[in-house]
Amino acid sequence: MARRTSRRMGRRGFLGGALAAGGLLGLGSAGRLLAATPTDHRLVTCYLTGAWDVLLGLDPRDPARRYPGVQLGTDALAPRYREPIPVTTGTGEALWGSTMGQLVPHRDVATIFRGLNMNTVAHLTGRAYVQTCRRPAGSVPRGSSLGTVWAAEGAAGPDAAILPNVAIGVESYNAEHGTEASAVGLARAEEIEVLLGAPTRELPGALGRLLAEAKERSESCVGHTYREPSPRAQFALSRERLARLRADDVAARFAFDRVGDPEIDRVRAIYGISSGDTNTPAIRAAVAGKLLSTGLSRAVSVGMSESLDTHFDWAGLQPPRQEAGFDAVASLLTDIRETDDPDLERTTVVVCSEFARRPIFNGRGGRDHWFVGAMMVFGRGLRPGVFGATGADDLGLLELDFGTGRPHPGGEVLRPEHIAATLTASVGLDHSVYRVDPLDAWLA
Amino acid sequence: MKNIGLGAWIALAAASCASPVPAEPTQEVPSIDEEGRPEPSGPLDVERVPDAPAELPAARRLRRLSAEQLDRSLRVATGQRWRDFERRAAALGRPDYDEVLSENREISVAFDKLVGDAAAETCSDAVAADRAGAAAPAILRHASVADVAEPVLRRNVSYLLLRFHGVVVPPDDPRVEPWLHLLTAPVALDASTGEDAMALRWTAVCIGLATHPDFLTY
């Protein structure tokens, strides 16, 4: 069972209680409803579920060459997926996978990490590891998701993001931070409209106010001995936030099937959303983009693909599903860069999966699990380019020089902890929980 | 040799039986103050819980109802089923065991919003069913929508506090007052009849109790 403990009351809990105490009195002032403070750095974690094939994505090979321990399967692929894409970045020319075409325009802010030791080929373990970047205990996650870490350091009080941390179709963990930083979990993207919309049945206004008074005056016998804010305080805080949401009709901004709204039309065009689409990677990415642009959220974690666990029919399923995920990420980046953060100075987008797939085929037209993964980061906090590498002929782990990011015998093996430490250091957050030094040479 | 070995074992067993059994360590039961809080019984080992208030012992973490628990609890309390439960269960934290494997037990904006929707629907349906003459009224057990006398209202509120929160509260207890005010406050309601207006007020009481921390958390 995932750990969702929030043991510390600390500053966040105190502020939450203080906000709750005054929250009901401040309901009439919508004020800074949607604005996160400009200095808050945002994080989007795009999780491509099921373990991606990096040979089609972040760590491809040249189909014109032969690699003794790697079966590219080029002939089995549809023609559009046969050729990787040469991309010039900060570290020179590199190959990007054939499924990543839509991401190329964002190469100026892209950092690819290759040769990432996920140390597991079990989905649950890899999932917990890649989302917290801390080695799990078996399959039990330890530590908090990156999104929770981001959300916990955001502004508190009246100017706080109303939904600081949102997870769409993916798990989120909170082991060390106050409950305010815990993710609001949505199974499907369209549930955001239910969350933000009006109650399904509303009491008349006067009665609603009387009810609010009665709840405020009624006693509660739960909470006296808990160290965290009382349930009354926590509910009061969430109700104040709900009131702020309704005051500005925020739900309408997420109604992507509405016609005649120029902003909705723009979103549909950027993300390629068609009428009737529900819960596609594009819809999920659009919701993530709106959560950031409205200032509702500081961190959003999104399950960005259908399952990539292609033990069978690798050629038919892996490429289009991976491409759909990468296309959604590309649309998200375009949206963010067009609307409020052109240079990604205050937004980081992480693209990851729990591990990778074997470089050789099984006997059923598919690829099985492989522990050497990869990760991609978009944002100005890191140097653009490619960090790390895998064995050319076997997709194996290599020791690396962490200063150059190039293979170096006697160097270190890259782990998720290194990337998390680097990302948190890049925005001035505490990276000590990861127990490794950041990749200082790769901080922008 | 065998007899000697057996004898040695028997002797050892006899010796262990003869030795006094250590007494069970006694546990000091903390005394309770007037407000139901445990009183500190001397110096506490604050090193054990370094980030907790020193005057309170460590307690388990607060929990709210799971999605399934909420559905069942509302059915028991109101006698009505929330028709949107299956559509909203995932947003309430029920895992799908595909992408989400663990039950979400956090109090959140999403949970609060959906609980409000669930309470509004089930409470409205419950009051309507009681008005239509349900065999075992869930909300209007000791009062009807025609009743406005305070003793009658108090008695029914007292009953509802027992039904929803499991607390025995005498009708004249101060804890009845907030809900009584909801039933008697002189506000104009957009209802066709006085009985319809009382039905709305009882619905509001039901919603208040079903969205109260004492119903949703433990």
PDB file of C-alpha atoms in Angstrom, chain B:
ATOM      1  CA  MET B   1      24.261 -41.866  28.192  1.00  0.00           C
ATOM      2  CA  LYS B   2      20.737 -41.492  26.943  1.00  0.00           C
ATOM      3  CA  ASN B   3      19.348 -41.577  30.475  1.00  0.00           C
ATOM      4  CA  ILE B   4      21.880 -39.001  31.620  1.00  0.00           C
ATOM      5  CA  GLY B   5      20.984 -36.686  28.688  1.00  0.00           C
ATOM      6  CA  LEU B   6      17.287 -37.067  29.351  1.00  0.00           C
ATOM      7  CA  GLY B   7      17.813 -36.456  32.993  1.00  0.00           C
ATOM      8  CA  ALA B   8      19.714 -33.283  32.238  1.00  0.00           C
ATOM      9  CA  TRP B   9      16.865 -31.982  30.082  1.00  0.00           C
ATOM     10  CA  ILE B  10      14.335 -32.848  32.750  1.00  0.00           C
ATOM     11  CA  ALA B  11      16.427 -31.040  35.329  1.00  0.00           C
ATOM     12  CA  LEU B  12      16.674 -28.000  33.138  1.00  0.00           C
ATOM     13  CA  ALA B  13      12.934 -27.975  32.529  1.00  0.00           C
ATOM     14  CA  ALA B  14      12.244 -28.292  36.234  1.00  0.00           C
ATOM     15  CA  ALA B  15      14.645 -25.459  36.968  1.00  0.00           C
ATOM     16  CA  SER B  16      12.951 -23.175  34.430  1.00  0.00           C
ATOM     17  CA  CYS B  17       9.515 -23.961  35.810  1.00  0.00           C
ATOM     18  CA  ALA B  18      10.745 -23.245  39.319  1.00  0.00           C
ATOM     19  CA  SER B  19      12.145 -19.859  38.444  1.00  0.00           C
ATOM     20  CA  PRO B  20       9.728 -17.038  39.018  1.00  0.00           C
ATOM     21  CA  VAL B  21       7.826 -15.792  35.965  1.00  0.00           C
ATOM     22  CA  PRO B  22       8.598 -12.124  35.481  1.00  0.00           C
ATOM     23  CA  ALA B  23       5.606  -9.964  36.214  1.00  0.00           C
ATOM     24  CA  GLU B  24       3.777  -8.323  33.346  1.00  0.00           C
ATOM     25  CA  PRO B  25       4.923  -4.747  33.089  1.00  0.00           C
ATOM     26  CA  THR B  26       2.187  -2.539  34.451  1.00  0.00           C
ATOM     27  CA  GLN B  27       0.888   0.191  32.223  1.00  0.00           C
ATOM     28  CA  GLU B  28      -0.151   3.438  33.632  1.00  0.00           C
ATOM     29  CA  VAL B  29      -3.557   4.499  32.355  1.00  0.00           C
ATOM     30  CA  PRO B  30      -3.470   8.240  31.626  1.00  0.00           C
ATOM     31  CA  SER B  31      -6.093  10.322  33.359  1.00  0.00           C
ATOM     32  CA  ILE B  32      -8.514  12.362  31.289  1.00  0.00           C
ATOM     33  CA  ASP B  33      -9.219  16.040  31.809  1.00  0.00           C
ATOM     34  CA  GLU B  34     -12.617  17.729  31.643  1.00  0.00           C
ATOM     35  CA  GLU B  35     -12.481  18.091  27.894  1.00  0.00           C
ATOM     36  CA  GLY B  36     -11.642  14.490  27.260  1.00  0.00           C
ATOM     37  CA  ARG B  37      -7.946  15.064  26.567  1.00  0.00           C
ATOM     38  CA  PRO B  38      -5.352  12.813  28.241  1.00  0.00           C
ATOM     39  CA  GLU B  39      -3.358  14.575  30.881  1.00  0.00           C
ATOM     40  CA  PRO B  40       0.407  14.232  30.837  1.00  0.00           C
ATOM     41  CA  SER B  41       1.459  11.902  33.613  1.00  0.00           C
ATOM     42  CA  GLY B  42       4.923  13.225  34.264  1.00  0.00           C
ATOM     43  CA  PRO B  43       7.914  13.813  32.007  1.00  0.00           C
ATOM     44  CA  LEU B  44       7.325  12.453  28.526  1.00  0.00           C
ATOM     45  CA  ASP B  45      10.036  10.994  26.393  1.00  0.00           C
ATOM     46  CA  VAL B  46       9.961  13.765  23.814  1.00  0.00           C
ATOM     47  CA  GLU B  47      12.870  12.180  21.999  1.00  0.00           C
ATOM     48  CA  ARG B  48      10.495   9.458  20.939  1.00  0.00           C
ATOM     49  CA  VAL B  49       8.286  11.936  19.089  1.00  0.00           C
ATOM     50  CA  PRO B  50      10.577  14.902  18.567  1.00  0.00           C
ATOM     51  CA  ASP B  51       8.245  16.893  16.367  1.00  0.00           C
ATOM     52  CA  ALA B  52       5.034  16.423  18.340  1.00  0.00           C
ATOM     53  CA  PRO B  53       3.658  18.765  20.977  1.00  0.00           C
ATOM     54  CA  ALA B  54       5.162  17.694  24.254  1.00  0.00           C
ATOM     55  CA  GLU B  55       1.891  17.738  26.147  1.00  0.00           C
ATOM     56  CA  LEU B  56       0.141  15.186  23.922  1.00  0.00           C
ATOM     57  CA  PRO B  57       1.044  11.572  23.389  1.00  0.00           C
ATOM     58  CA  ALA B  58       1.697  10.340  19.877  1.00  0.00           C
ATOM     59  CA  ALA B  59      -1.524   9.406  18.127  1.00  0.00           C
ATOM     60  CA  ARG B  60      -2.245   7.513  14.946  1.00  0.00           C
ATOM     61  CA  ARG B  61      -2.821   9.505  11.822  1.00  0.00           C
ATOM     62  CA  LEU B  62      -6.183  11.015  11.017  1.00  0.00           C
ATOM     63  CA  ARG B  63      -8.205   9.071   8.465  1.00  0.00           C
ATOM     64  CA  ARG B  64     -11.227   9.922   6.403  1.00  0.00           C
ATOM     65  CA  LEU B  65     -13.747   7.475   5.014  1.00  0.00           C
ATOM     66  CA  SER B  66     -12.711   5.571   1.945  1.00  0.00           C
ATOM     67  CA  ALA B  67     -14.911   5.736  -1.131  1.00  0.00           C
ATOM     68  CA  GLU B  68     -16.671   2.469  -0.302  1.00  0.00           C
ATOM     69  CA  GLN B  69     -17.077   3.438   3.332  1.00  0.00           C
ATOM     70  CA  LEU B  70     -18.652   6.738   2.348  1.00  0.00           C
ATOM     71  CA  ASP B  71     -21.125   5.017   0.050  1.00  0.00           C
ATOM     72  CA  ARG B  72     -22.120   2.482   2.677  1.00  0.00           C
ATOM     73  CA  SER B  73     -22.257   5.031   5.470  1.00  0.00           C
ATOM     74  CA  LEU B  74     -24.577   7.287   3.517  1.00  0.00           C
ATOM     75  CA  ARG B  75     -26.811   4.353   2.715  1.00  0.00           C
ATOM     76  CA  VAL B  76     -27.043   3.405   6.369  1.00  0.00           C
ATOM     77  CA  ALA B  77     -27.539   6.950   7.604  1.00  0.00           C
ATOM     78  CA  THR B  78     -29.977   8.192   4.984  1.00  0.00           C
ATOM     79  CA  GLY B  79     -31.401   4.971   3.631  1.00  0.00           C
ATOM     80  CA  GLN B  80     -30.642   6.224   0.145  1.00  0.00           C
ATOM     81  CA  ARG B  81     -28.031   5.329  -2.476  1.00  0.00           C
ATOM     82  CA  TRP B  82     -25.849   7.955  -4.143  1.00  0.00           C
ATOM     83  CA  ARG B  83     -26.496   7.211  -7.806  1.00  0.00           C
ATOM     84  CA  ASP B  84     -23.250   8.791  -8.999  1.00  0.00           C
ATOM     85  CA  PHE B  85     -21.033   6.725  -6.731  1.00  0.00           C
ATOM     86  CA  GLU B  86     -19.559   4.398  -9.334  1.00  0.00           C
ATOM     87  CA  ARG B  87     -18.763   7.303 -11.663  1.00  0.00           C
ATOM     88  CA  ARG B  88     -17.067   9.264  -8.871  1.00  0.00           C
ATOM     89  CA  ALA B  89     -15.487   6.486  -6.871  1.00  0.00           C
ATOM     90  CA  ALA B  90     -12.099   6.888  -8.525  1.00  0.00           C
ATOM     91  CA  ALA B  91     -12.058  10.606  -7.805  1.00  0.00           C
ATOM     92  CA  LEU B  92     -12.928   9.743  -4.189  1.00  0.00           C
ATOM     93  CA  GLY B  93      -9.789   7.661  -4.021  1.00  0.00           C
ATOM     94  CA  ARG B  94     -10.872   4.130  -4.875  1.00  0.00           C
ATOM     95  CA  PRO B  95      -7.954   2.440  -6.634  1.00  0.00           C
ATOM     96  CA  ASP B  96      -8.474   0.873 -10.026  1.00  0.00           C
ATOM     97  CA  TYR B  97      -5.560  -1.530  -9.455  1.00  0.00           C
ATOM     98  CA  ASP B  98      -4.263  -0.614 -12.879  1.00  0.00           C
ATOM     99  CA  GLU B  99      -2.685   2.803 -12.665  1.00  0.00           C
ATOM    100  CA  VAL B 100      -3.651   3.567  -9.089  1.00  0.00           C
ATOM    101  CA  LEU B 101      -2.996   0.851  -6.552  1.00  0.00           C
ATOM    102  CA  SER B 102      -3.561   2.467  -3.196  1.00  0.00           C
ATOM    103  CA  GLU B 103      -6.613   3.910  -1.513  1.00  0.00           C
ATOM    104  CA  ASN B 104      -6.445   7.668  -1.132  1.00  0.00           C
ATOM    105  CA  ARG B 105      -7.474   8.594   2.417  1.00  0.00           C
ATOM    106  CA  GLU B 106      -6.535  12.268   2.348  1.00  0.00           C
ATOM    107  CA  ILE B 107      -8.958  15.082   2.985  1.00  0.00           C
ATOM    108  CA  SER B 108      -8.884  17.104  -0.200  1.00  0.00           C
ATOM    109  CA  VAL B 109     -10.857  19.588  -2.194  1.00  0.00           C
ATOM    110  CA  ALA B 110     -11.983  16.781  -4.487  1.00  0.00           C
ATOM    111  CA  PHE B 111     -13.223  14.647  -1.610  1.00  0.00           C
ATOM    112  CA  ASP B 112     -14.994  17.573   0.014  1.00  0.00           C
ATOM    113  CA  LYS B 113     -16.729  18.566  -3.207  1.00  0.00           C
ATOM    114  CA  LEU B 114     -17.925  15.073  -4.001  1.00  0.00           C
ATOM    115  CA  VAL B 115     -19.070  14.406  -0.447  1.00  0.00           C
ATOM    116  CA  GLY B 116     -21.152  17.542  -0.692  1.00  0.00           C
ATOM    117  CA  ASP B 117     -22.734  16.288  -3.889  1.00  0.00           C
ATOM    118  CA  ALA B 118     -23.386  12.868  -2.384  1.00  0.00           C
ATOM    119  CA  ALA B 119     -24.899  14.288   0.783  1.00  0.00           C
ATOM    120  CA  ALA B 120     -27.114  16.696  -1.127  1.00  0.00           C
ATOM    121  CA  GLU B 121     -28.538  13.934  -3.284  1.00  0.00           C
ATOM    122  CA  THR B 122     -29.055  11.304  -0.599  1.00  0.00           C
ATOM    123  CA  CYS B 123     -30.435  13.753   1.938  1.00  0.00           C
ATOM    124  CA  SER B 124     -32.900  15.219  -0.556  1.00  0.00           C
ATOM    125  CA  ASP B 125     -34.035  11.743  -1.495  1.00  0.00           C
ATOM    126  CA  ALA B 126     -34.271  10.673   2.139  1.00  0.00           C
ATOM    127  CA  VAL B 127     -36.462  13.602   3.150  1.00  0.00           C
ATOM    128  CA  ALA B 128     -38.642  13.076   0.101  1.00  0.00           C
ATOM    129  CA  ALA B 129     -39.004   9.394   0.965  1.00  0.00           C
ATOM    130  CA  ASP B 130     -39.887  10.205   4.568  1.00  0.00           C
ATOM    131  CA  ARG B 131     -42.530  12.709   3.444  1.00  0.00           C
ATOM    132  CA  ALA B 132     -43.973  10.065   1.140  1.00  0.00           C
ATOM    133  CA  GLY B 133     -44.461   7.777   4.112  1.00  0.00           C
ATOM    134  CA  ALA B 134     -41.407   5.551   4.314  1.00  0.00           C
ATOM    135  CA  ALA B 135     -41.864   2.643   6.715  1.00  0.00           C
ATOM    136  CA  ALA B 136     -38.736   3.487   8.688  1.00  0.00           C
ATOM    137  CA  PRO B 137     -38.107   7.205   8.264  1.00  0.00           C
ATOM    138  CA  ALA B 138     -34.439   8.014   8.246  1.00  0.00           C
ATOM    139  CA  ILE B 139     -34.536  11.782   8.764  1.00  0.00           C
ATOM    140  CA  LEU B 140     -38.079  12.676   9.850  1.00  0.00           C
ATOM    141  CA  ARG B 141     -38.218   9.999  12.519  1.00  0.00           C
ATOM    142  CA  HIS B 142     -39.664  12.035  15.408  1.00  0.00           C
ATOM    143  CA  ALA B 143     -40.829  15.087  13.531  1.00  0.00           C
ATOM    144  CA  SER B 144     -42.741  15.817  10.367  1.00  0.00           C
ATOM    145  CA  VAL B 145     -42.414  18.771   8.056  1.00  0.00           C
ATOM    146  CA  ALA B 146     -45.533  20.185   9.689  1.00  0.00           C
ATOM    147  CA  ASP B 147     -43.898  20.303  13.119  1.00  0.00           C
ATOM    148  CA  VAL B 148     -42.427  23.614  14.240  1.00  0.00           C
ATOM    149  CA  ALA B 149     -42.587  23.216  18.015  1.00  0.00           C
ATOM    150  CA  GLU B 150     -39.125  23.429  19.480  1.00  0.00           C
ATOM    151  CA  PRO B 151     -39.300  20.337  21.717  1.00  0.00           C
ATOM    152  CA  VAL B 152     -40.268  18.210  18.734  1.00  0.00           C
ATOM    153  CA  LEU B 153     -37.467  19.640  16.626  1.00  0.00           C
ATOM    154  CA  ARG B 154     -34.951  19.129  19.420  1.00  0.00           C
ATOM    155  CA  ARG B 155     -35.933  15.531  19.854  1.00  0.00           C
ATOM    156  CA  ASN B 156     -35.466  14.797  16.160  1.00  0.00           C
ATOM    157  CA  VAL B 157     -32.106  16.579  16.046  1.00  0.00           C
ATOM    158  CA  SER B 158     -31.001  14.574  19.041  1.00  0.00           C
ATOM    159  CA  TYR B 159     -32.026  11.427  17.187  1.00  0.00           C
ATOM    160  CA  LEU B 160     -30.131  12.499  14.042  1.00  0.00           C
ATOM    161  CA  LEU B 161     -26.944  13.167  16.009  1.00  0.00           C
ATOM    162  CA  LEU B 162     -27.147   9.613  17.274  1.00  0.00           C
ATOM    163  CA  ARG B 163     -27.916   8.247  13.816  1.00  0.00           C
ATOM    164  CA  PHE B 164     -25.159  10.109  11.983  1.00  0.00           C
ATOM    165  CA  HIS B 165     -22.459  10.610  14.583  1.00  0.00           C
ATOM    166  CA  GLY B 166     -23.176   7.907  17.120  1.00  0.00           C
ATOM    167  CA  VAL B 167     -23.351  10.325  20.024  1.00  0.00           C
ATOM    168  CA  VAL B 168     -26.089  10.374  22.636  1.00  0.00           C
ATOM    169  CA  VAL B 169     -27.057  14.021  22.988  1.00  0.00           C
ATOM    170  CA  PRO B 170     -30.025  15.007  25.154  1.00  0.00           C
ATOM    171  CA  PRO B 171     -32.519  17.260  23.369  1.00  0.00           C
ATOM    172  CA  ASP B 172     -31.645  20.178  25.631  1.00  0.00           C
ATOM    173  CA  ASP B 173     -27.895  19.780  25.129  1.00  0.00           C
ATOM    174  CA  PRO B 174     -26.019  22.802  23.709  1.00  0.00           C
ATOM    175  CA  ARG B 175     -24.774  20.621  20.861  1.00  0.00           C
ATOM    176  CA  VAL B 176     -28.319  20.624  19.461  1.00  0.00           C
ATOM    177  CA  GLU B 177     -28.385  24.428  19.213  1.00  0.00           C
ATOM    178  CA  PRO B 178     -26.566  24.936  15.889  1.00  0.00           C
ATOM    179  CA  TRP B 179     -28.900  22.552  14.121  1.00  0.00           C
ATOM    180  CA  LEU B 180     -31.967  23.935  15.861  1.00  0.00           C
ATOM    181  CA  HIS B 181     -31.035  27.376  14.625  1.00  0.00           C
ATOM    182  CA  LEU B 182     -30.931  26.000  11.096  1.00  0.00           C
ATOM    183  CA  LEU B 183     -34.507  24.789  11.569  1.00  0.00           C
ATOM    184  CA  THR B 184     -35.922  27.893  13.190  1.00  0.00           C
ATOM    185  CA  ALA B 185     -33.977  30.911  11.920  1.00  0.00           C
ATOM    186  CA  PRO B 186     -36.344  33.467  10.370  1.00  0.00           C
ATOM    187  CA  VAL B 187     -35.146  33.490   6.775  1.00  0.00           C
ATOM    188  CA  ALA B 188     -37.281  33.546   3.681  1.00  0.00           C
ATOM    189  CA  LEU B 189     -36.963  30.430   1.587  1.00  0.00           C
ATOM    190  CA  ASP B 190     -38.138  30.052  -1.937  1.00  0.00           C
ATOM    191  CA  ALA B 191     -40.546  27.186  -1.281  1.00  0.00           C
ATOM    192  CA  SER B 192     -44.148  26.755  -2.304  1.00  0.00           C
ATOM    193  CA  THR B 193     -45.407  25.888   1.181  1.00  0.00           C
ATOM    194  CA  GLY B 194     -44.275  26.098   4.754  1.00  0.00           C
ATOM    195  CA  GLU B 195     -43.906  22.327   4.770  1.00  0.00           C
ATOM    196  CA  ASP B 196     -41.717  22.469   1.697  1.00  0.00           C
ATOM    197  CA  ALA B 197     -39.583  25.039   3.479  1.00  0.00           C
ATOM    198  CA  MET B 198     -39.250  22.760   6.510  1.00  0.00           C
ATOM    199  CA  ALA B 199     -38.327  19.911   4.216  1.00  0.00           C
ATOM    200  CA  LEU B 200     -35.497  22.053   2.852  1.00  0.00           C
ATOM    201  CA  ARG B 201     -34.344  22.843   6.375  1.00  0.00           C
ATOM    202  CA  TRP B 202     -34.325  19.196   7.398  1.00  0.00           C
ATOM    203  CA  THR B 203     -32.414  18.414   4.203  1.00  0.00           C
ATOM    204  CA  ALA B 204     -29.882  21.034   5.199  1.00  0.00           C
ATOM    205  CA  VAL B 205     -29.539  19.477   8.660  1.00  0.00           C
ATOM    206  CA  CYS B 206     -28.970  16.096   7.064  1.00  0.00           C
ATOM    207  CA  ILE B 207     -26.350  17.539   4.703  1.00  0.00           C
ATOM    208  CA  GLY B 208     -24.625  19.258   7.585  1.00  0.00           C
ATOM    209  CA  LEU B 209     -24.420  16.057   9.567  1.00  0.00           C
ATOM    210  CA  ALA B 210     -23.293  13.977   6.593  1.00  0.00           C
ATOM    211  CA  THR B 211     -20.525  16.411   5.699  1.00  0.00           C
ATOM    212  CA  HIS B 212     -19.398  16.888   9.286  1.00  0.00           C
ATOM    213  CA  PRO B 213     -15.928  15.755  10.347  1.00  0.00           C
ATOM    214  CA  ASP B 214     -17.505  13.443  12.902  1.00  0.00           C
ATOM    215  CA  PHE B 215     -19.202  11.557  10.078  1.00  0.00           C
ATOM    216  CA  LEU B 216     -16.292  11.586   7.646  1.00  0.00           C
ATOM    217  CA  THR B 217     -13.197  11.140   9.760  1.00  0.00           C
ATOM    218  CA  TYR B 218     -11.883   8.982  12.577  1.00  0.00           C
TER     219      TYR B 218
END
